[in-house]
CSV table of C-alpha atoms and ligand atoms in Angstrom, one decimal:
chain,number,residue,atom,x,y,z
A,60,UNK,CA,-20.5,-23.4,-6.7
A,61,UNK,CA,-20.5,-22.8,-3.0
A,62,UNK,CA,-20.4,-19.2,-1.8
A,63,UNK,CA,-16.8,-17.9,-1.1
A,64,UNK,CA,-16.2,-15.0,1.2
A,65,UNK,CA,-13.1,-13.4,-0.3
A,66,UNK,CA,-10.3,-11.8,1.7
A,67,UNK,CA,-11.2,-8.5,0.1
A,68,UNK,CA,-13.2,-7.2,-2.8
A,69,UNK,CA,-14.6,-4.0,-4.4
A,70,UNK,CA,-18.1,-2.4,-3.8
A,71,UNK,CA,-19.6,-0.9,-6.9
A,72,UNK,CA,-23.0,0.8,-6.9
A,73,UNK,CA,-25.2,2.5,-9.4
A,74,UNK,CA,-23.4,5.9,-9.0
A,75,UNK,CA,-20.1,4.3,-9.9
A,76,UNK,CA,-21.7,2.7,-13.0
A,77,UNK,CA,-23.3,6.0,-14.0
A,78,UNK,CA,-19.9,7.8,-13.7
A,79,UNK,CA,-18.3,5.3,-16.0
A,80,UNK,CA,-21.1,5.4,-18.5
A,81,UNK,CA,-20.9,9.2,-18.6
A,82,UNK,CA,-17.3,9.0,-19.7
A,83,UNK,CA,-18.1,6.4,-22.3
A,84,UNK,CA,-20.7,8.9,-23.7
A,85,UNK,CA,-18.2,11.8,-23.7
A,86,UNK,CA,-15.5,12.9,-26.1
A,87,UNK,CA,-12.5,11.6,-24.0
A,88,UNK,CA,-11.9,8.0,-23.0
A,89,UNK,CA,-8.4,8.9,-21.9
A,90,UNK,CA,-6.4,12.2,-21.3
A,91,UNK,CA,-9.6,14.1,-20.6
A,92,UNK,CA,-11.0,16.0,-17.7
A,93,UNK,CA,-11.8,13.1,-15.4
A,94,UNK,CA,-8.1,12.6,-14.6
A,95,UNK,CA,-7.5,16.1,-13.1
A,96,UNK,CA,-10.8,15.9,-11.2
A,97,UNK,CA,-9.8,12.6,-9.6
A,98,UNK,CA,-6.3,13.9,-8.9
A,99,UNK,CA,-7.6,17.1,-7.1
A,100,UNK,CA,-10.0,15.0,-5.1
A,101,UNK,CA,-7.3,12.7,-3.8
A,102,UNK,CA,-5.0,15.6,-3.0
A,103,UNK,CA,-7.7,17.3,-1.1
A,104,UNK,CA,-8.7,14.1,0.8
A,105,UNK,CA,-5.1,13.2,1.8
A,106,UNK,CA,-3.8,16.8,2.3
A,107,UNK,CA,-1.0,16.4,-0.3
A,108,UNK,CA,-0.3,19.4,-2.6
A,109,UNK,CA,0.1,17.3,-5.8
A,110,UNK,CA,-1.3,14.1,-7.0
A,111,UNK,CA,-0.4,12.2,-10.2
A,112,UNK,CA,-2.5,9.1,-11.1
A,113,UNK,CA,-1.0,6.1,-12.9
A,114,UNK,CA,-2.1,3.0,-14.6
A,115,UNK,CA,-1.2,0.9,-11.5
A,116,UNK,CA,0.4,1.2,-8.1
A,117,UNK,CA,3.4,-0.5,-9.5
A,118,UNK,CA,3.7,2.1,-12.2
A,119,UNK,CA,3.4,4.8,-9.5
A,120,UNK,CA,6.2,3.2,-7.5
A,121,UNK,CA,8.4,3.0,-10.6
A,122,UNK,CA,7.7,6.7,-11.3
A,123,UNK,CA,8.3,7.8,-7.7
A,124,UNK,CA,11.7,6.0,-7.6
A,125,UNK,CA,12.5,7.5,-11.0
A,126,UNK,CA,11.5,11.0,-9.9
A,127,UNK,CA,13.7,10.7,-6.8
A,128,UNK,CA,16.7,10.1,-9.1
A,129,UNK,CA,17.2,6.4,-8.1
A,130,UNK,CA,19.6,4.6,-10.5
A,131,UNK,CA,22.2,2.0,-11.0
A,132,UNK,CA,24.2,1.2,-7.9
A,133,UNK,CA,21.8,2.9,-5.5
A,134,UNK,CA,20.0,1.1,-2.7
A,135,UNK,CA,16.5,1.3,-1.2
A,136,UNK,CA,15.7,-0.1,2.2
A,137,UNK,CA,12.3,-1.7,2.6
A,138,UNK,CA,10.3,-4.4,4.3
A,139,UNK,CA,10.3,-8.0,3.1
A,140,UNK,CA,6.6,-8.3,4.2
A,141,UNK,CA,5.2,-6.6,1.1
A,142,UNK,CA,4.0,-7.3,-2.4
A,143,UNK,CA,6.9,-7.9,-4.7
A,144,UNK,CA,6.1,-4.6,-6.6
A,145,UNK,CA,7.7,-2.5,-3.8
A,146,UNK,CA,11.2,-3.9,-4.5
A,147,UNK,CA,10.7,-4.9,-8.1
A,148,UNK,CA,10.3,-1.2,-9.1
A,149,UNK,CA,13.8,-0.5,-7.7
A,150,UNK,CA,15.1,-3.4,-9.8
A,151,UNK,CA,13.5,-1.8,-12.9
A,152,UNK,CA,16.0,1.1,-12.4
A,153,UNK,CA,18.9,-1.2,-11.7
A,154,UNK,CA,18.9,-0.2,-8.1
A,155,UNK,CA,19.3,-2.7,-5.3
A,156,UNK,CA,16.5,-3.5,-2.7
A,157,UNK,CA,17.8,-4.1,0.8
A,158,UNK,CA,15.4,-5.8,3.1
A,159,UNK,CA,15.3,-4.8,6.8
A,160,UNK,CA,13.4,-6.9,9.4
A,161,UNK,CA,10.0,-6.2,10.7
A,162,UNK,CA,8.2,-5.8,14.1
A,163,UNK,CA,6.6,-9.1,15.0
A,164,UNK,CA,3.1,-7.6,15.8
A,165,UNK,CA,2.5,-4.9,13.2
A,166,UNK,CA,4.6,-6.6,10.5
A,167,UNK,CA,5.8,-3.2,9.6
A,168,UNK,CA,9.5,-2.5,9.1
A,169,UNK,CA,11.3,-2.2,12.5
A,170,UNK,CA,12.6,1.3,12.5
A,171,UNK,CA,15.2,0.5,15.2
A,172,UNK,CA,16.9,-2.0,12.8
A,173,UNK,CA,17.1,0.1,9.7
A,174,UNK,CA,20.3,2.0,10.7
A,175,UNK,CA,22.5,-1.1,10.5
A,176,UNK,CA,21.4,-1.5,6.8
A,177,UNK,CA,22.4,2.0,5.7
A,178,UNK,CA,25.4,2.2,3.4
A,179,UNK,CA,27.1,4.8,1.2
A,180,UNK,CA,24.7,3.7,-1.6
A,181,UNK,CA,21.5,4.0,0.3
A,182,UNK,CA,19.2,6.5,-1.3
A,183,UNK,CA,15.6,5.9,-0.2
A,184,UNK,CA,13.8,4.5,2.8
A,185,UNK,CA,10.6,2.8,1.7
A,186,UNK,CA,8.3,2.0,4.6
A,187,UNK,CA,5.2,-0.1,3.7
A,188,UNK,CA,2.1,0.5,5.8
A,189,UNK,CA,1.3,-3.2,6.1
A,190,UNK,CA,-2.4,-4.0,6.3
A,191,UNK,CA,-3.2,-0.3,6.5
A,192,UNK,CA,-1.4,0.2,9.8
A,193,UNK,CA,0.9,3.3,9.5
A,194,UNK,CA,4.6,2.8,10.1
A,195,UNK,CA,6.3,4.9,12.8
A,196,UNK,CA,6.8,7.8,10.3
A,197,UNK,CA,8.3,10.4,12.7
A,198,UNK,CA,11.3,8.1,13.5
A,199,UNK,CA,11.7,7.1,9.8
A,200,UNK,CA,11.9,10.8,8.9
A,201,UNK,CA,14.4,11.5,11.7
A,202,UNK,CA,16.6,8.6,10.4
A,203,UNK,CA,16.2,9.8,6.8
A,204,UNK,CA,17.3,13.3,7.8
A,205,UNK,CA,20.3,12.0,9.8
A,206,UNK,CA,21.6,10.2,6.7
A,207,UNK,CA,20.3,12.5,3.9
A,208,UNK,CA,17.9,9.9,2.6
A,209,UNK,CA,14.5,10.3,0.9
A,210,UNK,CA,11.4,8.7,2.3
A,211,UNK,CA,8.8,7.2,0.0
A,212,UNK,CA,5.8,5.6,1.6
A,213,UNK,CA,4.3,2.6,0.0
A,214,UNK,CA,0.8,3.3,1.2
A,215,UNK,CA,-0.9,0.9,-1.2
A,216,UNK,CA,-2.7,-0.7,1.8
A,217,UNK,CA,-3.3,2.5,3.7
A,218,UNK,CA,-5.6,5.0,2.0
A,219,UNK,CA,-7.8,6.4,4.8
A,220,UNK,CA,-5.4,5.5,7.6
A,221,UNK,CA,-4.4,8.3,10.0
A,222,UNK,CA,-1.4,9.0,12.3
A,223,UNK,CA,-0.3,11.5,14.8
A,224,UNK,CA,3.1,13.1,15.2
A,225,UNK,CA,4.4,9.6,15.4
A,226,UNK,CA,6.0,7.4,18.0
A,227,UNK,CA,9.0,9.2,19.4
A,228,UNK,CA,11.4,6.8,21.1
A,229,UNK,CA,10.7,6.2,24.8
A,230,UNK,CA,8.0,8.8,24.7
A,231,UNK,CA,4.3,8.4,24.1
A,232,UNK,CA,2.4,10.4,21.6
A,233,UNK,CA,0.8,13.6,22.8
A,234,UNK,CA,-2.7,12.4,22.2
A,235,UNK,CA,-4.2,15.7,23.4
A,236,UNK,CA,-2.2,18.1,21.2
A,237,UNK,CA,-0.8,16.2,18.2
A,238,UNK,CA,-3.1,16.5,15.2
A,239,UNK,CA,-4.4,13.5,13.2
A,240,UNK,CA,-2.9,13.5,9.7
A,241,UNK,CA,-4.0,11.3,6.8
A,242,UNK,CA,-1.6,8.9,5.2
A,243,UNK,CA,-0.8,10.6,1.9
A,244,UNK,CA,-0.3,14.1,3.4
A,245,UNK,CA,3.5,13.5,3.1
A,246,UNK,CA,4.3,15.4,6.3
A,247,UNK,CA,7.1,12.9,7.0
A,248,UNK,CA,8.0,11.8,3.5
A,249,UNK,CA,8.9,13.0,0.0
A,250,UNK,CA,6.3,10.9,-1.8
A,251,UNK,CA,3.5,8.5,-1.0
A,252,UNK,CA,2.2,5.7,-3.3
A,253,UNK,CA,-1.4,4.5,-3.5
A,254,UNK,CA,-3.0,1.5,-5.4
A,255,UNK,CA,-6.6,1.3,-6.6
A,256,UNK,CA,-6.6,-2.4,-7.3
A,257,UNK,CA,-10.1,-3.9,-6.5
A,258,UNK,CA,-9.0,-5.4,-3.2
A,259,UNK,CA,-8.0,-1.9,-1.9
A,260,UNK,CA,-10.0,0.8,-0.3
A,261,UNK,CA,-11.2,2.3,-3.6
A,262,UNK,CA,-11.2,0.6,-6.9
A,263,UNK,CA,-10.4,1.7,-10.5
A,264,UNK,CA,-9.8,-1.8,-11.9
A,265,UNK,CA,-6.1,-1.2,-12.2
A,266,UNK,CA,-4.7,2.2,-11.0
A,267,UNK,CA,-2.4,4.0,-8.6
A,268,UNK,CA,-1.1,7.4,-7.6
A,269,UNK,CA,1.9,9.3,-6.3
A,270,UNK,CA,1.3,12.1,-3.8
A,271,UNK,CA,3.9,14.8,-3.0
A,272,UNK,CA,4.4,18.3,-1.7
A,273,UNK,CA,7.3,18.9,-4.1
A,274,UNK,CA,6.8,20.6,-7.4
A,275,UNK,CA,10.1,19.2,-8.9
A,276,UNK,CA,8.9,15.6,-8.2
A,277,UNK,CA,5.5,16.5,-9.6
A,278,UNK,CA,6.9,17.7,-12.9
A,279,UNK,CA,9.1,14.6,-13.3
A,280,UNK,CA,6.2,12.3,-12.4
A,281,UNK,CA,4.0,13.9,-15.1
A,282,UNK,CA,6.6,13.5,-17.7
A,283,UNK,CA,7.5,10.0,-16.7
A,284,UNK,CA,3.8,9.0,-17.0
A,285,UNK,CA,3.7,10.0,-20.6
A,286,UNK,CA,6.8,9.0,-22.5
A,287,UNK,CA,9.0,11.8,-20.9
A,288,UNK,CA,7.1,14.4,-23.0
A,289,UNK,CA,6.2,17.9,-21.9
A,290,UNK,CA,4.1,20.5,-23.7
A,291,UNK,CA,4.8,23.1,-21.1
A,292,UNK,CA,6.7,26.0,-22.7
A,293,UNK,CA,8.3,26.9,-19.4
A,294,UNK,CA,10.2,23.6,-19.5
A,295,UNK,CA,11.4,23.6,-23.1
A,296,UNK,CA,15.1,23.1,-23.5
A,297,UNK,CA,15.0,24.6,-27.1
A,298,UNK,CA,14.7,28.3,-26.3
A,299,UNK,CA,13.8,29.1,-29.9
A,300,UNK,CA,10.8,26.8,-29.4
A,301,UNK,CA,8.5,29.7,-28.6
A,302,UNK,CA,8.7,30.5,-32.3
A,303,UNK,CA,7.2,27.1,-33.0
A,304,UNK,CA,3.5,26.4,-33.4
A,305,UNK,CA,1.1,24.9,-30.9
A,306,UNK,CA,2.0,21.4,-32.1
A,307,UNK,CA,5.4,21.6,-30.5
A,308,UNK,CA,6.4,19.2,-27.6
A,309,UNK,CA,9.6,17.9,-26.3
A,310,UNK,CA,10.6,14.5,-25.1
A,311,UNK,CA,13.2,15.2,-22.4
A,312,UNK,CA,13.6,11.9,-20.6
A,313,UNK,CA,12.8,8.2,-21.2
A,314,UNK,CA,9.3,7.8,-19.9
A,315,UNK,CA,6.6,5.2,-20.3
A,316,UNK,CA,2.9,5.1,-21.2
A,317,UNK,CA,1.7,4.8,-17.6
A,318,UNK,CA,-1.5,6.8,-18.0
A,319,UNK,CA,-4.8,6.1,-16.4
A,320,UNK,CA,-7.9,6.3,-18.6
A,321,UNK,CA,-10.7,8.7,-17.9
A,322,UNK,CA,-13.0,5.7,-17.6
A,323,UNK,CA,-10.9,4.5,-14.6
A,324,UNK,CA,-10.6,8.1,-13.2
A,325,UNK,CA,-14.3,8.6,-13.2
A,326,UNK,CA,-14.8,5.4,-11.3
A,327,UNK,CA,-12.1,6.4,-8.9
A,328,UNK,CA,-13.6,9.8,-8.2
A,329,UNK,CA,-17.0,8.2,-7.6
A,330,UNK,CA,-15.5,5.6,-5.3
A,331,UNK,CA,-13.6,8.3,-3.4
A,332,UNK,CA,-16.8,10.1,-2.4
A,333,UNK,CA,-17.6,7.0,-0.3
A,334,UNK,CA,-14.1,6.5,1.3
A,335,UNK,CA,-15.3,7.6,4.8
A,336,UNK,CA,-17.9,4.9,4.8
A,337,UNK,CA,-15.6,2.3,3.3
A,338,UNK,CA,-12.9,2.9,6.0
A,339,UNK,CA,-15.4,3.0,8.8
A,340,UNK,CA,-16.9,-0.3,7.7
A,341,UNK,CA,-13.5,-1.9,7.7
A,342,UNK,CA,-12.7,-0.5,11.1
A,343,UNK,CA,-16.0,-1.8,12.5
A,344,UNK,CA,-15.3,-5.3,11.2
A,345,UNK,CA,-11.9,-5.2,12.7
A,346,UNK,CA,-13.3,-4.1,16.0
A,347,UNK,CA,-15.9,-6.9,15.9
A,348,UNK,CA,-13.2,-9.5,15.1
A,349,UNK,CA,-11.0,-8.1,17.9
A,350,UNK,CA,-13.9,-8.6,20.3
A,351,UNK,CA,-14.8,-12.1,19.1
A,352,UNK,CA,-11.2,-13.3,19.0
A,353,UNK,CA,-9.8,-11.7,22.2
A,354,UNK,CA,-8.1,-14.1,24.5
A,355,UNK,CA,-8.6,-17.0,22.0
A,356,UNK,CA,-6.0,-19.7,22.6
A,357,UNK,CA,-5.1,-20.3,18.9
A,358,UNK,CA,-3.8,-17.1,17.4
A,359,UNK,CA,-2.8,-13.5,18.0
A,360,UNK,CA,-4.8,-10.6,16.5
A,361,UNK,CA,-3.6,-7.4,14.8
A,362,UNK,CA,-2.5,-4.6,17.1
A,363,UNK,CA,-3.1,-0.9,16.6
A,364,UNK,CA,-0.5,1.5,18.0
A,365,UNK,CA,-1.6,4.6,19.9
A,366,UNK,CA,-0.2,7.0,17.3
A,367,UNK,CA,-2.4,5.7,14.4
A,368,UNK,CA,-5.7,4.5,13.1
A,369,UNK,CA,-5.4,1.6,10.7
A,370,UNK,CA,-7.6,1.5,7.6
A,371,UNK,CA,-7.5,-2.3,7.8
A,372,UNK,CA,-6.8,-3.3,4.2
A,373,UNK,CA,-6.0,-6.7,5.8
A,374,UNK,CA,-6.8,-8.5,9.0
A,375,UNK,CA,-3.9,-10.9,9.5
A,376,UNK,CA,-4.0,-13.4,12.4
A,377,UNK,CA,-0.8,-15.0,13.6
A,378,UNK,CA,-1.0,-18.6,14.8
A,379,UNK,CA,0.4,-19.4,18.3
A,380,UNK,CA,3.4,-21.7,18.6
A,381,UNK,CA,1.3,-24.9,19.1
A,382,UNK,CA,-0.6,-24.4,15.8
A,383,UNK,CA,2.2,-23.2,13.5
A,384,UNK,CA,3.0,-26.7,12.2
A,385,UNK,CA,-0.7,-27.1,11.3
A,386,UNK,CA,-1.0,-23.8,9.3
A,387,UNK,CA,-1.2,-25.6,6.0
A,388,UNK,CA,-4.1,-27.9,7.2
A,389,UNK,CA,-5.9,-25.0,8.8
A,390,UNK,CA,-5.5,-22.9,5.6
A,391,UNK,CA,-6.9,-25.8,3.5
A,392,UNK,CA,-9.8,-26.3,5.8
A,393,UNK,CA,-10.7,-22.6,5.8
A,394,UNK,CA,-10.7,-22.6,2.0
A,395,UNK,CA,-12.8,-25.8,2.0
A,396,UNK,CA,-15.3,-24.0,4.2
A,397,UNK,CA,-15.6,-21.1,1.7
A,398,UNK,CA,-13.4,-18.5,3.3
A,399,UNK,CA,-11.1,-16.9,0.7
A,400,UNK,CA,-8.1,-16.6,3.1
A,401,UNK,CA,-4.7,-15.7,1.9
A,402,UNK,CA,-1.1,-15.7,3.2
A,403,UNK,CA,0.2,-12.1,2.9
A,404,UNK,CA,3.1,-12.1,2.4
A,405,UNK,CA,5.9,-14.6,1.6
A,406,UNK,CA,9.0,-12.5,2.4
A,407,UNK,CA,9.9,-11.1,-1.0
A,408,UNK,CA,13.6,-12.2,-0.9
A,409,UNK,CA,12.4,-15.9,-0.6
A,410,UNK,CA,10.9,-15.7,-4.1
A,411,UNK,CA,12.8,-17.8,-6.7
A,412,UNK,CA,13.8,-14.7,-8.7
A,413,UNK,CA,15.3,-13.0,-5.7
A,414,UNK,CA,17.1,-16.2,-4.6
A,415,UNK,CA,18.5,-16.4,-8.2
A,416,UNK,CA,19.9,-12.9,-7.9
A,417,UNK,CA,21.7,-13.6,-4.6
A,418,UNK,CA,19.3,-13.1,-1.6
A,419,UNK,CA,19.5,-15.8,1.0
A,420,UNK,CA,17.0,-17.4,3.3
A,421,UNK,CA,17.5,-16.3,6.9
A,422,UNK,CA,18.0,-12.6,6.0
A,423,UNK,CA,15.1,-11.4,8.1
A,424,UNK,CA,14.2,-14.0,10.8
A,425,UNK,CA,11.3,-12.0,12.3
A,426,UNK,CA,9.7,-11.7,8.8
A,427,UNK,CA,10.2,-15.4,8.2
A,428,UNK,CA,8.6,-16.3,11.5
A,429,UNK,CA,5.7,-13.9,10.8
A,430,UNK,CA,5.2,-15.7,7.4
A,431,UNK,CA,5.1,-19.1,9.1
A,432,UNK,CA,2.1,-17.9,11.3
A,433,UNK,CA,0.2,-15.5,9.1
A,434,UNK,CA,-3.3,-16.0,7.7
A,435,UNK,CA,-5.2,-13.0,6.3
A,436,UNK,CA,-8.9,-13.5,6.8
A,437,UNK,CA,-11.8,-11.7,5.0
A,438,UNK,CA,-12.3,-8.0,5.6
A,439,UNK,CA,-13.9,-5.6,3.1
A,440,UNK,CA,-16.3,-2.7,3.2
A,441,UNK,CA,-19.2,-4.6,1.6
A,442,UNK,CA,-19.2,-7.6,4.1
A,443,UNK,CA,-22.6,-8.3,5.6
A,444,UNK,CA,-23.2,-9.0,9.2
A,445,UNK,CA,-23.9,-12.7,8.5
A,446,UNK,CA,-20.6,-12.9,6.5
A,447,UNK,CA,-18.7,-11.6,9.5
A,448,UNK,CA,-20.5,-14.1,11.9
A,449,UNK,CA,-19.8,-16.9,9.5
A,450,UNK,CA,-16.1,-16.0,9.4
A,451,UNK,CA,-15.8,-15.8,13.2
A,452,UNK,CA,-17.6,-19.1,13.7
A,453,UNK,CA,-15.8,-21.0,11.0
A,454,UNK,CA,-12.4,-19.8,12.1
A,455,UNK,CA,-12.9,-20.6,15.8
A,456,UNK,CA,-14.4,-24.0,14.8
A,457,UNK,CA,-11.6,-25.0,12.5
A,458,UNK,CA,-8.9,-23.8,14.9
A,459,UNK,CA,-10.5,-26.0,17.6
A,460,UNK,CA,-10.7,-29.0,15.3
A,461,UNK,CA,-6.9,-28.5,14.4
A,462,UNK,CA,-6.0,-28.1,18.1
A,463,UNK,CA,-7.7,-31.4,18.9
A,464,UNK,CA,-6.2,-33.3,16.0
B,586,PLP,C1,2.2,-3.0,-0.7
B,586,PLP,C2,1.9,-3.0,-2.2
B,586,PLP,N1,2.7,-2.2,-2.9
B,586,PLP,C3,2.5,-2.2,-4.3
B,586,PLP,C4,1.4,-2.8,-4.9
B,586,PLP,C5,1.2,-2.7,-6.3
B,586,PLP,O1,0.0,-2.1,-6.7
B,586,PLP,P1,-0.8,-2.5,-8.0
B,586,PLP,O2,-1.3,-3.8,-7.9
B,586,PLP,O3,-1.8,-1.4,-8.1
B,586,PLP,O4,0.2,-2.4,-9.1
B,586,PLP,C6,0.6,-3.6,-4.1
B,586,PLP,C7,-0.6,-4.2,-4.7
B,586,PLP,O5,-1.1,-5.3,-4.3
B,586,PLP,C8,0.8,-3.6,-2.7
B,586,PLP,O6,0.0,-4.4,-1.9
């Protein structure tokens, strides 16, 4: 089979393998010490007070929405340019996802358009940091505070990204004095979600996390992860329970088995020790692409706002008008030439399931336009120099061929 350069993939080294093997040789495959060690390391890296790891980013989203009290009849407002899990997790709780349109260049939710979607039922704003580029968090928080809404960041693309105070309307960021914060520090949100799927910045196979500064959310997240059960005496509802033995536990809410294994957590911890290098590598590839593709006549390249540093989970190019109709042929040719390109994403509400439950095409025109132009090209920390050169040359060659045809 010919070599394929995927749009993203994990990098696993001998240290990662040794970390997994050491758990396999230990007493605990799950619910052992590797979980707390991984959680503390993520909290320390991001600047959050609490971290709870889960069996996937989707489980983490479900848990965060649950912890926030989301339920039947409530609404969340999010971006349609995301993976379906962001809104599906609200449906799990019988809440309604409301999609608000995006900015054409970052493909992040357009904060200026959110207000018109807010209703009496709105409970949570869920910005998604598309491709690893932080959303304008300061303005999201301001809006949330104005209407008494929670903010939950879907940062499944954005581990390692940084932001400053945020973009305040009609005002540039104070680049001298504002401090850089890591996504996950929750300075502008109630909770932040991460994913450790192999295409992300660090891999655990499947896995995810919720970060928060809030002890109440933390306690609910822990219970939700494990069947709604607590063994913490301080939380027992049966006050006579202190007379019970060490076996005693209470199930206080309807939770799930959303636990991560120690095998995964050990891999995650080992991966996290390399996060600086992984993020720098992605940023370097993005910078090389920016240079190679600047002023090309075929497509627009990703932007990076002054208030942030993207961690480039994706590098999504947007075809210019004269090539939009040829996107399918271009995509096919890129695949034929061994580039594992993707289209990320189809606006969620265009999916057959969402259409069936009443969402209509045309809801978010900017997102639909973005979708018609988007191609996500390979970017990942383990890419070699020759892989990058091959990507650049093949893309420019195939675009030229399409332009001539
Ligand atoms: C934006 C976004 N949210 C949520 C998820 C779900 O994460 P996971 O695959 O770990 O369940 C993903 C995964 O691709 C994602 O990209």
